[in-house]
CSV table of C-alpha atoms in Angstrom, one decimal:
chain,number,residue,atom,x,y,z
A,1,MET,CA,-12.5,46.4,-7.0
A,2,VAL,CA,-10.3,44.1,-9.0
A,3,ASP,CA,-11.3,41.7,-11.8
A,4,VAL,CA,-9.9,38.3,-10.7
A,5,SER,CA,-11.6,36.1,-13.4
A,6,LYS,CA,-9.2,34.1,-15.6
A,7,ALA,CA,-10.9,35.5,-18.7
A,8,GLN,CA,-10.7,39.1,-17.4
A,9,ASP,CA,-14.2,39.7,-18.5
A,10,GLY,CA,-15.5,41.3,-15.3
A,11,GLY,CA,-17.2,38.2,-14.2
A,12,ILE,CA,-15.6,38.1,-10.7
A,13,LEU,CA,-14.9,41.4,-9.0
A,14,LYS,CA,-13.0,41.3,-5.7
A,15,LYS,CA,-12.9,43.9,-2.9
A,16,ILE,CA,-10.5,43.3,0.0
A,17,LEU,CA,-11.9,44.2,3.4
A,18,THR,CA,-9.1,42.8,5.6
A,19,GLU,CA,-5.7,42.0,4.3
A,20,GLY,CA,-4.3,38.5,4.8
A,21,ALA,CA,-0.8,37.1,4.8
A,22,GLY,CA,1.4,34.5,3.2
A,23,ASP,CA,0.6,32.5,0.1
A,24,THR,CA,-2.7,31.6,-1.6
A,25,PRO,CA,-4.3,28.2,-2.2
A,26,SER,CA,-3.7,26.2,-5.3
A,27,SER,CA,-6.2,24.2,-7.4
A,28,GLY,CA,-7.0,21.0,-5.6
A,29,ASN,CA,-6.3,22.4,-2.1
A,30,GLU,CA,-8.9,21.9,0.7
A,31,VAL,CA,-9.9,25.3,2.0
A,32,LYS,CA,-11.8,26.4,5.1
A,33,VAL,CA,-13.9,29.5,4.9
A,34,HIS,CA,-16.8,31.4,6.5
A,35,TYR,CA,-19.1,33.2,4.1
A,36,THR,CA,-22.3,35.1,3.7
A,37,GLY,CA,-24.1,35.2,0.4
A,38,ARG,CA,-26.4,38.1,-0.6
A,39,LEU,CA,-28.4,39.2,-3.5
A,40,LEU,CA,-27.6,42.7,-4.8
A,41,ASP,CA,-30.6,44.1,-2.8
A,42,GLY,CA,-28.8,42.9,0.4
A,43,THR,CA,-31.0,39.8,1.0
A,44,VAL,CA,-29.0,37.1,2.7
A,45,PHE,CA,-29.7,33.7,1.1
A,46,ASP,CA,-27.1,31.6,2.9
A,47,SER,CA,-24.4,32.0,5.6
A,48,SER,CA,-22.0,29.5,7.2
A,49,LYS,CA,-21.8,31.7,10.3
A,50,ASP,CA,-25.5,31.0,11.0
A,51,ARG,CA,-24.5,27.4,11.2
A,52,ASP,CA,-21.4,28.2,13.3
A,53,GLU,CA,-19.4,25.8,11.1
A,54,LEU,CA,-16.6,26.5,8.6
A,55,PHE,CA,-17.3,25.5,5.0
A,56,LYS,CA,-14.8,23.1,3.6
A,57,PHE,CA,-14.3,22.2,-0.1
A,58,LYS,CA,-11.6,21.5,-2.7
A,59,VAL,CA,-11.0,24.6,-4.7
A,60,GLY,CA,-10.7,24.4,-8.5
A,61,THR,CA,-12.3,21.0,-8.7
A,62,GLY,CA,-15.9,22.0,-9.6
A,63,GLN,CA,-17.3,21.4,-6.1
A,64,VAL,CA,-18.6,25.0,-5.9
A,65,ILE,CA,-19.6,27.7,-8.4
A,66,LYS,CA,-17.1,29.0,-11.0
A,67,GLY,CA,-16.8,32.4,-9.2
A,68,TRP,CA,-15.6,30.7,-6.1
A,69,ASP,CA,-13.2,28.3,-7.9
A,70,GLU,CA,-11.5,31.3,-9.6
A,71,GLY,CA,-11.9,33.9,-6.8
A,72,ILE,CA,-10.9,31.9,-3.7
A,73,VAL,CA,-7.5,31.0,-5.1
A,74,THR,CA,-6.6,34.7,-4.9
A,75,MET,CA,-7.1,34.9,-1.1
A,76,LYS,CA,-4.5,34.6,1.6
A,77,ARG,CA,-5.0,33.3,5.1
A,78,GLY,CA,-6.7,35.8,7.4
A,79,GLU,CA,-8.1,37.7,4.4
A,80,THR,CA,-11.7,38.9,4.2
A,81,ALA,CA,-13.0,39.9,0.8
A,82,VAL,CA,-16.3,40.5,-1.1
A,83,LEU,CA,-16.6,38.5,-4.4
A,84,THR,CA,-19.2,39.8,-6.8
A,85,CYS,CA,-20.1,37.1,-9.3
A,86,LYS,CA,-22.1,37.6,-12.5
A,87,PRO,CA,-24.7,35.0,-13.3
A,88,GLU,CA,-22.4,33.0,-15.6
A,89,TYR,CA,-20.0,32.7,-12.7
A,90,ALA,CA,-22.8,31.9,-10.2
A,91,TYR,CA,-26.1,30.0,-10.8
A,92,GLY,CA,-26.7,31.2,-14.4
A,93,ALA,CA,-30.0,31.6,-16.1
A,94,SER,CA,-31.8,29.0,-13.9
A,95,GLY,CA,-30.8,30.4,-10.6
A,96,SER,CA,-31.3,28.3,-7.5
A,97,PRO,CA,-35.0,28.5,-6.5
A,98,PRO,CA,-36.5,29.6,-4.3
A,99,LYS,CA,-33.8,31.8,-2.8
A,100,ILE,CA,-31.8,32.8,-5.8
A,101,PRO,CA,-33.7,34.1,-8.8
A,102,PRO,CA,-32.7,33.4,-12.4
A,103,ASN,CA,-29.8,35.5,-13.9
A,104,SER,CA,-28.7,36.8,-10.4
A,105,THR,CA,-25.5,38.6,-9.7
A,106,LEU,CA,-24.4,37.6,-6.3
A,107,GLU,CA,-22.1,39.0,-3.5
A,108,PHE,CA,-20.2,36.7,-1.2
A,109,GLU,CA,-18.4,38.0,1.8
A,110,VAL,CA,-15.7,35.4,2.4
A,111,GLU,CA,-13.2,34.9,5.3
A,112,MET,CA,-10.2,32.7,4.4
A,113,HIS,CA,-9.4,30.7,7.6
A,114,ASP,CA,-7.0,28.0,6.3
A,115,PHE,CA,-6.1,25.8,3.3
A,116,PHE,CA,-4.2,22.6,2.8
A,117,GLY,CA,-2.3,21.0,0.0
A,118,ASP,CA,-3.6,18.0,-2.0
A,119,ASP,CA,-3.0,15.0,0.3
A,120,CYS,CA,-1.1,12.6,-2.0
A,121,SER,CA,-0.5,9.9,0.7
A,122,ASP,CA,-3.9,9.9,2.4
A,123,ASP,CA,-2.2,10.4,5.8
A,124,GLY,CA,-0.8,14.0,5.4
A,125,GLY,CA,2.7,12.7,4.7
A,126,VAL,CA,2.9,14.1,1.2
A,127,SER,CA,1.1,17.4,0.4
A,128,LYS,CA,1.0,19.1,-3.0
A,129,ASN,CA,0.3,22.7,-3.9
A,130,THR,CA,0.1,23.4,-7.6
A,131,THR,CA,1.9,26.5,-8.8
A,132,LYS,CA,1.5,25.9,-12.5
A,133,GLU,CA,-1.5,24.0,-14.0
A,134,GLY,CA,-0.6,21.1,-16.3
A,135,SER,CA,-2.4,20.1,-19.5
A,136,GLY,CA,-4.5,17.1,-20.4
A,137,LEU,CA,-6.9,15.0,-18.4
A,138,SER,CA,-4.7,12.0,-17.3
A,139,ASN,CA,-2.2,11.5,-14.6
A,140,PRO,CA,0.7,9.1,-15.0
A,141,ARG,CA,0.1,5.7,-13.4
A,142,GLU,CA,2.6,3.3,-12.0
A,143,GLY,CA,4.8,1.8,-14.7
A,144,SER,CA,4.8,5.1,-16.8
A,145,THR,CA,8.1,6.6,-17.9
A,146,VAL,CA,8.3,10.1,-16.4
A,147,SER,CA,10.6,13.0,-17.0
A,148,VAL,CA,10.8,15.3,-14.0
A,149,SER,CA,12.9,18.1,-12.6
A,150,TRP,CA,13.1,19.5,-9.1
A,151,SER,CA,14.8,21.7,-6.6
A,152,MET,CA,14.7,20.3,-3.0
A,153,LYS,CA,15.3,22.2,0.2
A,154,HIS,CA,15.3,21.6,4.0
A,155,LEU,CA,14.2,24.7,6.0
A,156,ASP,CA,16.0,27.5,4.2
A,157,ARG,CA,18.8,25.4,2.7
A,158,ASP,CA,18.8,24.4,-0.9
A,159,LEU,CA,20.1,20.8,-1.0
A,160,GLU,CA,19.5,19.4,-4.5
A,161,THR,CA,18.6,20.4,-8.1
A,162,ARG,CA,18.1,17.6,-10.5
A,163,SER,CA,16.4,16.3,-13.7
A,164,VAL,CA,15.8,12.6,-14.1
A,165,LYS,CA,13.8,10.1,-16.3
A,166,PHE,CA,12.6,6.9,-14.7
A,167,ILE,CA,9.8,4.4,-14.5
A,168,LEU,CA,7.2,5.4,-12.0
A,169,GLY,CA,7.2,2.9,-9.2
A,170,ASP,CA,10.9,2.1,-9.6
A,171,GLY,CA,12.2,5.5,-8.4
A,172,ALA,CA,14.2,4.0,-5.5
A,173,GLY,CA,16.7,2.7,-8.0
A,174,GLU,CA,17.3,6.2,-9.2
A,175,GLY,CA,17.4,7.8,-5.8
A,176,VAL,CA,13.9,9.2,-6.0
A,177,VAL,CA,12.1,9.3,-2.6
A,178,PRO,CA,8.7,7.7,-2.2
A,179,GLY,CA,7.0,11.0,-1.5
A,180,VAL,CA,8.0,12.4,-4.9
A,181,GLU,CA,6.5,9.3,-6.7
A,182,LYS,CA,3.3,9.7,-4.8
A,183,ALA,CA,3.0,13.3,-5.8
A,184,LEU,CA,3.7,12.5,-9.5
A,185,LEU,CA,0.8,10.1,-9.5
A,186,LYS,CA,-1.5,13.1,-9.0
A,187,MET,CA,0.1,15.5,-11.4
A,188,LYS,CA,-0.5,16.4,-15.1
A,189,LYS,CA,1.9,16.9,-17.9
A,190,GLY,CA,3.6,20.3,-17.5
A,191,GLU,CA,2.4,20.8,-14.0
A,192,SER,CA,4.6,22.4,-11.3
A,193,ALA,CA,4.0,22.1,-7.6
A,194,ASN,CA,5.5,22.7,-4.2
A,195,VAL,CA,5.5,19.3,-2.6
A,196,THR,CA,6.0,18.9,1.2
A,197,VAL,CA,7.4,15.5,1.9
A,198,LYS,CA,7.5,14.4,5.6
A,199,SER,CA,10.4,12.3,6.8
A,200,PRO,CA,8.8,8.8,6.5
A,201,TYR,CA,8.3,9.5,2.8
A,202,ALA,CA,11.7,11.0,2.3
A,203,TYR,CA,15.0,9.8,4.0
A,204,GLY,CA,13.5,8.7,7.3
A,205,ASP,CA,15.3,8.8,10.6
A,206,VAL,CA,18.6,8.0,8.8
A,207,GLY,CA,18.8,11.0,6.5
A,208,ASP,CA,21.2,11.2,3.6
A,209,ALA,CA,24.8,12.3,4.3
A,210,LYS,CA,25.6,12.8,0.6
A,211,LEU,CA,22.8,15.4,0.2
A,212,ALA,CA,23.3,16.7,3.8
A,213,VAL,CA,19.7,15.7,4.7
A,214,PRO,CA,19.6,15.2,8.5
A,215,GLY,CA,17.6,12.3,10.0
A,216,GLY,CA,13.9,13.0,10.5
A,217,ALA,CA,13.9,15.9,8.1
A,218,ASP,CA,10.8,17.1,6.3
A,219,LEU,CA,11.6,18.3,2.8
A,220,VAL,CA,10.1,20.7,0.3
A,221,TYR,CA,10.4,20.0,-3.5
A,222,ASN,CA,9.6,22.4,-6.3
A,223,LEU,CA,8.6,19.6,-8.6
A,224,THR,CA,7.8,19.7,-12.3
A,225,LEU,CA,6.4,16.8,-14.4
A,226,GLU,CA,8.0,17.7,-17.7
A,227,ASP,CA,6.5,14.8,-19.7
A,228,PHE,CA,5.4,11.2,-19.4
A,229,GLU,CA,4.7,8.1,-21.5
A,230,GLN,CA,1.7,6.4,-20.1
A,231,ALA,CA,2.0,2.8,-19.1
A,232,LYS,CA,-0.3,0.3,-20.8
A,233,TYR,CA,-2.9,-1.6,-18.9
A,234,LYS,CA,-2.4,-5.3,-19.1
A,235,TYR,CA,-5.4,-5.8,-21.3
A,236,GLU,CA,-3.8,-3.5,-23.9
A,237,MET,CA,-0.6,-5.7,-24.0
A,238,SER,CA,0.0,-8.5,-26.4
A,239,ASN,CA,1.3,-11.8,-25.0
A,240,ALA,CA,4.8,-11.0,-26.1
A,241,GLU,CA,4.6,-7.6,-24.3
A,242,LYS,CA,3.4,-9.2,-21.1
A,243,ILE,CA,6.3,-11.6,-21.1
A,244,GLU,CA,8.8,-8.9,-21.8
A,245,PHE,CA,7.2,-6.7,-19.0
A,246,ALA,CA,7.4,-9.6,-16.5
A,247,GLU,CA,11.0,-10.5,-17.4
A,248,LYS,CA,12.1,-6.9,-16.8
A,249,ALA,CA,10.2,-6.8,-13.5
A,250,LYS,CA,11.9,-10.0,-12.4
A,251,GLU,CA,15.3,-8.7,-13.3
A,252,LEU,CA,14.7,-5.5,-11.3
A,253,GLY,CA,13.2,-7.4,-8.4
A,254,THR,CA,16.4,-9.5,-8.3
A,255,GLU,CA,18.5,-6.4,-8.3
A,256,TYR,CA,16.5,-5.0,-5.3
A,257,PHE,CA,16.8,-8.3,-3.5
A,258,LYS,CA,20.6,-8.4,-3.9
A,259,ALA,CA,20.8,-4.9,-2.6
A,260,GLY,CA,18.8,-5.9,0.5
A,261,LYS,CA,15.7,-3.9,-0.5
A,262,PHE,CA,13.3,-6.8,0.1
A,263,ASP,CA,10.1,-4.6,0.2
A,264,LEU,CA,10.9,-3.2,-3.2
A,265,ALA,CA,11.8,-6.6,-4.6
A,266,LEU,CA,8.5,-8.0,-3.3
A,267,LYS,CA,6.6,-5.3,-5.0
A,268,LYS,CA,8.2,-6.1,-8.4
A,269,TYR,CA,7.6,-9.8,-8.0
A,270,LYS,CA,4.0,-9.2,-7.2
A,271,VAL,CA,3.6,-7.2,-10.4
A,272,ILE,CA,4.6,-10.2,-12.4
A,273,THR,CA,1.8,-12.4,-11.1
A,274,GLU,CA,-0.7,-9.6,-11.4
A,275,TYR,CA,0.1,-9.2,-15.1
A,276,LEU,CA,0.3,-12.9,-16.0
A,277,GLU,CA,-3.0,-14.0,-14.5
A,278,PRO,CA,-5.1,-16.1,-16.8
A,279,GLU,CA,-6.8,-14.1,-19.6
A,280,ALA,CA,-10.2,-14.6,-18.1
A,281,GLU,CA,-9.2,-12.2,-15.3
A,282,ASP,CA,-7.8,-9.5,-17.6
A,283,PHE,CA,-11.1,-7.7,-18.1
A,284,ASP,CA,-11.3,-6.6,-14.4
A,285,ASP,CA,-9.3,-3.4,-15.1
A,286,MET,CA,-10.8,-2.6,-18.5
A,287,PRO,CA,-12.9,0.6,-19.0
A,288,ASP,CA,-16.5,0.1,-19.9
A,289,SER,CA,-17.3,-0.5,-23.6
A,290,ASP,CA,-20.2,-1.9,-25.6
A,291,ASP,CA,-20.9,-5.6,-25.4
A,292,GLU,CA,-19.9,-6.2,-29.0
A,293,ASP,CA,-16.3,-4.9,-28.4
A,294,LYS,CA,-16.0,-7.0,-25.3
A,295,ASP,CA,-17.2,-10.1,-27.1
A,296,GLY,CA,-14.5,-9.5,-29.8
A,297,GLU,CA,-11.8,-9.2,-27.1
A,298,ALA,CA,-13.1,-12.3,-25.4
A,299,GLU,CA,-12.8,-14.3,-28.6
A,300,LYS,CA,-9.2,-13.1,-29.0
A,301,SER,CA,-8.4,-14.1,-25.4
A,302,GLU,CA,-9.6,-17.7,-26.1
A,303,GLU,CA,-6.8,-18.3,-28.6
A,304,LYS,CA,-4.2,-20.2,-26.6
A,305,ASP,CA,-0.5,-19.8,-27.4
A,306,PRO,CA,1.3,-22.8,-25.9
A,307,GLU,CA,4.7,-21.1,-25.8
A,308,HIS,CA,3.2,-18.1,-24.0
A,309,GLU,CA,1.5,-20.4,-21.5
A,310,ARG,CA,4.8,-22.2,-20.8
A,311,LYS,CA,6.8,-19.0,-20.3
A,312,SER,CA,4.0,-17.4,-18.3
A,313,GLN,CA,3.8,-20.4,-15.9
A,314,LEU,CA,7.5,-20.5,-15.4
A,315,LEU,CA,7.6,-16.8,-14.6
A,316,GLN,CA,4.6,-17.0,-12.2
A,317,VAL,CA,6.1,-19.9,-10.3
A,318,ALA,CA,9.4,-18.1,-10.0
A,319,SER,CA,7.6,-14.9,-8.9
A,320,TYR,CA,5.5,-16.6,-6.2
A,321,SER,CA,8.6,-18.5,-4.9
A,322,ASN,CA,10.6,-15.2,-4.9
A,323,GLN,CA,7.7,-13.5,-3.1
A,324,ALA,CA,7.9,-16.1,-0.4
A,325,LEU,CA,11.7,-15.6,-0.1
A,326,CYS,CA,11.2,-11.8,0.3
A,327,LEU,CA,8.4,-12.3,2.8
A,328,LEU,CA,10.7,-14.6,4.8
A,329,LYS,CA,13.3,-12.0,4.9
A,330,LEU,CA,10.7,-9.5,6.1
A,331,GLN,CA,9.7,-12.0,8.9
A,332,ASP,CA,6.2,-12.6,7.4
A,333,GLY,CA,5.8,-16.3,7.6
A,334,ILE,CA,2.1,-16.4,7.1
A,335,ASN,CA,2.1,-14.6,3.7
A,336,ALA,CA,5.2,-16.5,2.7
A,337,PHE,CA,3.3,-19.7,3.2
A,338,LYS,CA,0.5,-18.4,1.0
A,339,ALA,CA,2.9,-17.5,-1.7
A,340,CYS,CA,4.4,-21.0,-1.7
A,341,GLU,CA,1.0,-22.5,-1.9
A,342,SER,CA,0.3,-20.4,-5.0
A,343,ALA,CA,3.5,-21.5,-6.6
A,344,LEU,CA,2.8,-25.2,-5.8
A,345,LYS,CA,-0.7,-25.0,-7.4
A,346,LEU,CA,1.1,-24.3,-10.7
A,347,ASP,CA,4.1,-26.6,-10.1
A,348,PRO,CA,3.4,-29.1,-7.2
A,349,LYS,CA,7.0,-30.5,-7.4
A,350,ASN,CA,8.9,-27.2,-7.3
A,351,ILE,CA,11.7,-27.7,-4.9
A,352,LYS,CA,12.2,-24.1,-3.9
A,353,ALA,CA,8.6,-23.5,-3.2
A,354,LEU,CA,8.4,-26.8,-1.2
A,355,PHE,CA,11.5,-25.8,0.8
A,356,ARG,CA,10.3,-22.3,1.5
A,357,ARG,CA,6.9,-23.6,2.6
A,358,GLY,CA,8.8,-25.5,5.2
A,359,GLN,CA,10.7,-22.4,6.2
A,360,SER,CA,7.4,-20.5,6.5
A,361,ALA,CA,6.0,-23.1,8.9
A,362,GLU,CA,9.3,-23.1,10.8
A,363,MET,CA,9.1,-19.3,11.2
A,364,SER,CA,5.6,-19.7,12.7
A,365,GLN,CA,7.0,-22.3,15.0
A,366,GLU,CA,4.8,-25.0,13.5
A,367,TRP,CA,7.5,-27.5,14.0
A,368,GLU,CA,5.6,-30.7,13.1
A,369,ASP,CA,4.1,-29.1,10.0
A,370,ALA,CA,7.5,-27.9,9.0
A,371,ILE,CA,8.9,-31.5,9.3
A,372,GLY,CA,6.1,-32.7,7.0
A,373,HIS,CA,6.9,-29.9,4.4
A,374,PHE,CA,10.7,-30.7,4.5
A,375,LYS,CA,9.9,-34.4,4.0
A,376,ALA,CA,8.0,-33.4,0.9
A,377,VAL,CA,11.3,-31.9,-0.4
A,378,LEU,CA,13.1,-35.1,0.2
A,379,GLU,CA,10.5,-37.1,-1.6
A,380,GLU,CA,11.3,-35.1,-4.7
A,381,ASP,CA,15.0,-34.7,-4.0
A,382,PRO,CA,16.4,-37.4,-1.6
A,383,LYS,CA,19.8,-35.8,-1.6
A,384,ASN,CA,18.7,-32.4,-0.5
A,385,THR,CA,21.0,-31.9,2.6
A,386,ALA,CA,19.4,-28.6,3.5
A,387,ALA,CA,15.9,-30.2,3.9
A,388,ALA,CA,17.4,-33.1,5.9
A,389,SER,CA,19.2,-30.6,8.2
A,390,LYS,CA,16.0,-28.7,8.7
A,391,ILE,CA,14.1,-31.9,9.7
A,392,LYS,CA,16.7,-32.6,12.3
A,393,PHE,CA,16.5,-29.1,13.6
A,394,CYS,CA,12.7,-29.2,13.8
A,395,ARG,CA,12.8,-32.6,15.6
A,396,ASN,CA,15.0,-31.1,18.2
A,397,LYS,CA,12.6,-28.2,18.6
A,398,VAL,CA,9.7,-30.6,19.1
A,399,MET,CA,11.6,-32.6,21.7
A,400,SER,CA,12.7,-29.5,23.5
A,401,PHE,CA,9.1,-28.2,23.6
A,402,LYS,CA,7.8,-31.5,25.0
A,403,GLN,CA,10.5,-31.7,27.6
A,404,ALA,CA,9.8,-28.1,28.6
A,405,GLN,CA,6.1,-28.8,28.9
A,406,LYS,CA,6.7,-31.9,31.0
A,407,LYS,CA,9.0,-30.0,33.3
A,408,LYS,CA,6.6,-27.1,33.6
A,409,TYR,CA,3.7,-29.3,34.8
A,410,ALA,CA,6.0,-31.3,37.1
A,411,ASN,CA,7.1,-28.1,38.8
A,412,MET,CA,3.5,-26.8,39.0
A,413,PHE,CA,2.5,-29.9,41.0
A,414,GLU,CA,5.5,-29.6,43.2
A,415,ARG,CA,4.7,-26.0,44.1
A,416,THR,CA,1.2,-26.9,45.2
A,417,ASN,CA,2.8,-29.3,47.8
A,418,PHE,CA,-0.3,-31.5,47.5
A,419,LYS,CA,-0.6,-34.4,50.0
A,420,GLU,CA,-3.2,-37.0,50.0
A,421,PRO,CA,-5.2,-37.4,53.2
A,422,GLU,CA,-4.1,-40.1,55.6
A,423,PRO,CA,-6.3,-43.2,55.2
A,424,ILE,CA,-8.4,-44.4,58.1
A,425,LYS,CA,-6.6,-47.4,59.6
A,426,ASP,CA,-8.7,-50.5,59.5
A,427,GLU,CA,-6.6,-53.7,59.9
A,428,ASN,CA,-9.6,-55.9,59.0
A,429,LYS,CA,-9.7,-54.6,55.4
A,430,VAL,CA,-7.6,-56.3,52.7
A,431,LYS,CA,-5.0,-53.9,51.1
A,432,PRO,CA,-5.2,-53.7,47.3
A,433,ASP,CA,-2.1,-54.8,45.4
A,434,PHE,CA,-0.6,-52.2,43.0
A,435,SER,CA,2.5,-54.2,42.3
A,436,ASP,CA,1.6,-55.1,38.7
A,437,ASP,CA,4.5,-54.3,36.4
A,438,GLU,CA,2.2,-52.8,33.7
A,439,GLU,CA,1.5,-49.9,36.1
A,440,GLY,CA,5.2,-49.1,36.3
A,441,GLU,CA,5.2,-46.3,33.7
A,442,ALA,CA,3.9,-42.9,34.8
A,443,ILE,CA,0.3,-42.2,33.8
A,444,GLY,CA,0.1,-39.5,31.1
A,445,SER,CA,3.7,-39.7,30.0
A,446,ASP,CA,4.2,-38.2,26.6
A,447,GLU,CA,7.7,-39.5,26.2
A,448,GLU,CA,8.3,-40.2,22.5
A,449,LYS,CA,10.2,-43.1,21.1
A,450,PRO,CA,13.0,-41.9,18.8
A,451,GLN,CA,12.0,-44.2,16.0
A,452,GLU,CA,8.5,-42.6,15.9
A,453,MET,CA,10.0,-39.4,14.4
A,454,GLU,CA,12.2,-41.0,11.8
A,455,VAL,CA,11.8,-40.0,8.1
């Protein structure tokens, strides 16, 4: 038997019955095992085999007894072993009545069937296996400044070794793939891990010629979070810090937009409006505290700073308007329209938001609504040639649609080859006169007069 307890105090003794193969699970991995638990006199108190169902849990997270958290991580796939756990590594002085008496040493015969890395993307696209535990209780959150290093390989080829410092969430600007950022969000300072990043979270179907990464390649990173400076929550920021944060986000968003990275630009513009919401909203992400502290913070939030309010509104309007622009580039007219509406609530006469609202309606083929929105632009800026051009374009679309509808229904009636029945001839009856000029126009005609659509 081998002592596998971290403290090497004889608390967990392991005896291998069947050798396994490959690596062992890391803390945080989901494992699948069969087990049989016995008292030292041989009495079975529990068995997953009796239920004919593998037992699943996340090892090293406190979901099971300490003897399992420390003993299971020493087992390989296919291995069967007996773990003998002293009371302090099992159920302690209280036991687990009625089956497990107080201060019981327990034996578990465990079969390791499989284990999986910590799913960092919630869809299996990024899997993390910790090889070295980190320190502290917190993980970096988006906006934190992180210092990381890694070696990256595809199959058996080493492709990149690198150290980089960047803001978490802005890694694309530094050539950091999304999968690495997702893994870092679940790591602690000093932690090292093997991170498997599937193609959609790496370089996709295109690959990266510079790094010799082929299209569709899944990559493995030996990743270390060297250090990080935690980002502040917005309630921790002063007004000046919020404005500075928003201006940097806007600047980075513009860089992404100019580079054609519209999804990343959209993300940065959204951060601005999230952080510059009215102070009354700022307590949503605050940790619980006593009422007195909250009251004190609330009093501070009531103190209005006119200059901050002015800058904040300008940044929010620009952010919503730029969100709309990004969404238009991403062919999302519905959400682009919503972003424009948010901008116009703050600044009802903003030309860019008015114009992009018209573009949003145009994208949804709401031609008549679009005309109305572009007219609103001309009301504020009569010389806006782009809006006038858009009105003309949308008018033509309306006319084309109506003409197509008229032709469609005309053709439909022609295809039916409908003929009215021959009237019964009766020369004694007086024939009605339909020669009135007012009946000359076809019934149901939807022909529009040009002047009806003038600005």
